[in-house]
Amino acid sequence: MALASDPLSYIPSIGIKESAFLSIHLTANDIATTGFSPQYGQFVLNLPVHVSDKELEDYWIHIGHFAEEVGLNITGGHTSFDSFSQSTLAGGVTMITIAERDKMLLASQAQEGDVLLMTKSAALISTSILAMTFPKYVERHVGKEIWEKAISNFWSISVLPEAGVVQELNAQHKHIHAMHDVTEGGVLGAAYEFAEASRLGLFLWEDLITVDASVAEVARLFGLNPLQIVGAGSMLMACAPQAKDTVIEKFLGNGIPCAEIGYFSSWQQGKRIQRKNGLHTFTGPTKDLYWEVFAKYNKMKSVKFKWKEDKKIYIILDLNVFTAQHLQKLDSLLSKKVCAVQIWDNQKDYKGIEELLRQIVAICHRKQVVVIMNNRVDLLQQVQFDGIHFDEIPQNWDSHKNLLVDKIVGITCTNSIEIVKWAEKEKVDYISFCSLFPSVNNSKCELVNRQFLAEIQKMLTIPFFVAGGITPSNIAELQDIHYQGIALVSDLMKKDNAKSLLDEYYNNINLTYEDFDDK
């Protein structure tokens, strides 16, 4: 009998179906190292309270479907909800398989002289989840083709197919002596653990370790070494040296990439790796940086725009008017109706007001509202703004891109098709069309041509706001424009009835055409 336990996954950012697939296959992969598939499973769900009955039902339907696919019988478990949990770990599962003892493989059974084989690619799961969780960011920087390939890698993380091939190979001759699946610490960590379990030394050729091109690109984007991050989807195998060609050919014939990456040596020789700059010794798995990177970028994403069906308010603060005395009023205005606060760059010197800017950011973040600085990329070093809004296409955009990889980027447009095309090409987060109406603040500005906007919105794939001279009474004139929200300049801060005025704007921009007709 072999047993394996792992956490269940519930990761809304990648999807319910995908979470169920992870929950089944990460544990099944542990059983697969024996050369067999799991037969029985006990599931204990401990879910965040925000998971609805429908979401739970969908999750469990997918769990059942994937369990059936691998021949797993669900024998029982327990379900509970935790009001304090916001984790993506949603309980645990224990899987069991029963087979003849002498036919089961253990990671401790590798033999000196065995060839070390690996299947598929390093870092499949970690880079696929990064591509799925941060799609816009990844696509923007590595291109659509690489991004789509990285996502598709997710469905290749099961190593049960490898277990099936090994069963066939070992039925007549025991070509594969032991297996170990790649998890935290990546291929290097798994190879080290494999050798340790068998009390053997190890020699690796770094340049022979398979890294899919899409994996390499996504890992590079996030500053990760693909050989040292979570690598579910690849199986390491200790293979009799005289059988390696037969084994590799068998795997390739079953559509599973397989490559020789090293060999097991005597314990006294230690663990060595041949790199381009020479021969090195290497130690056990260090901290897997994937988790830190995922947490860092996920935190950044959590304060990004959340595009919903309802339209939002985008408040622009004029620091010639806004002072520390207005902080309490700003705090009272922020709610789910407001998606962003932008700081207008009309100050010559920001050194004297950096503390005010930090207070604005702190208040907004407490209310989960993003703060965007107008044009001044240089201030990102001093104040933790969530993004930058450009008034025009920046001349030094290529140098800015590296500073803005984790930031919201927006741009103002009036009637320029060039700006629209640039925004689409660079996949910025939003466009703000200004000015829609004449006003005191934009008396010298060109007005947006309504026909131009009507045509442009048909081609836009990114959200856009409208701004300039908008009042509760003229919003009805914009009913044919499919904008995400409106931008309001900080005259709002001078109003005694600011909150009720903001509510009126919000209610009016979310009226239906029929509502307008009835008014």
Short mmCIF file of N, CA and C in Angstrom, two decimals, residues 58 127 253 316 414 471:
data_model
loop_
_atom_site.label_atom_id
_atom_site.label_comp_id
_atom_site.label_asym_id
_atom_site.label_seq_id
_atom_site.Cartn_x
_atom_site.Cartn_y
_atom_site.Cartn_z
N ASP A 58 -19.64 23.58 -8.31
CA ASP A 58 -18.81 23.49 -9.53
C ASP A 58 -17.46 22.84 -9.22
N THR A 127 5.31 28.31 -14.13
CA THR A 127 5.21 29.33 -15.18
C THR A 127 3.81 29.37 -15.79
N GLY A 253 7.58 7.64 -28.19
CA GLY A 253 6.52 6.97 -28.95
C GLY A 253 5.15 7.18 -28.35
N ILE A 316 -9.69 62.85 -9.81
CA ILE A 316 -8.41 63.50 -10.08
C ILE A 316 -8.20 64.59 -9.04
N THR A 414 -7.42 62.45 -27.17
CA THR A 414 -8.53 63.32 -27.61
C THR A 414 -9.09 62.76 -28.91
N THR A 471 -21.16 66.47 -16.16
CA THR A 471 -22.01 66.82 -15.02
C THR A 471 -23.14 65.79 -14.94
#
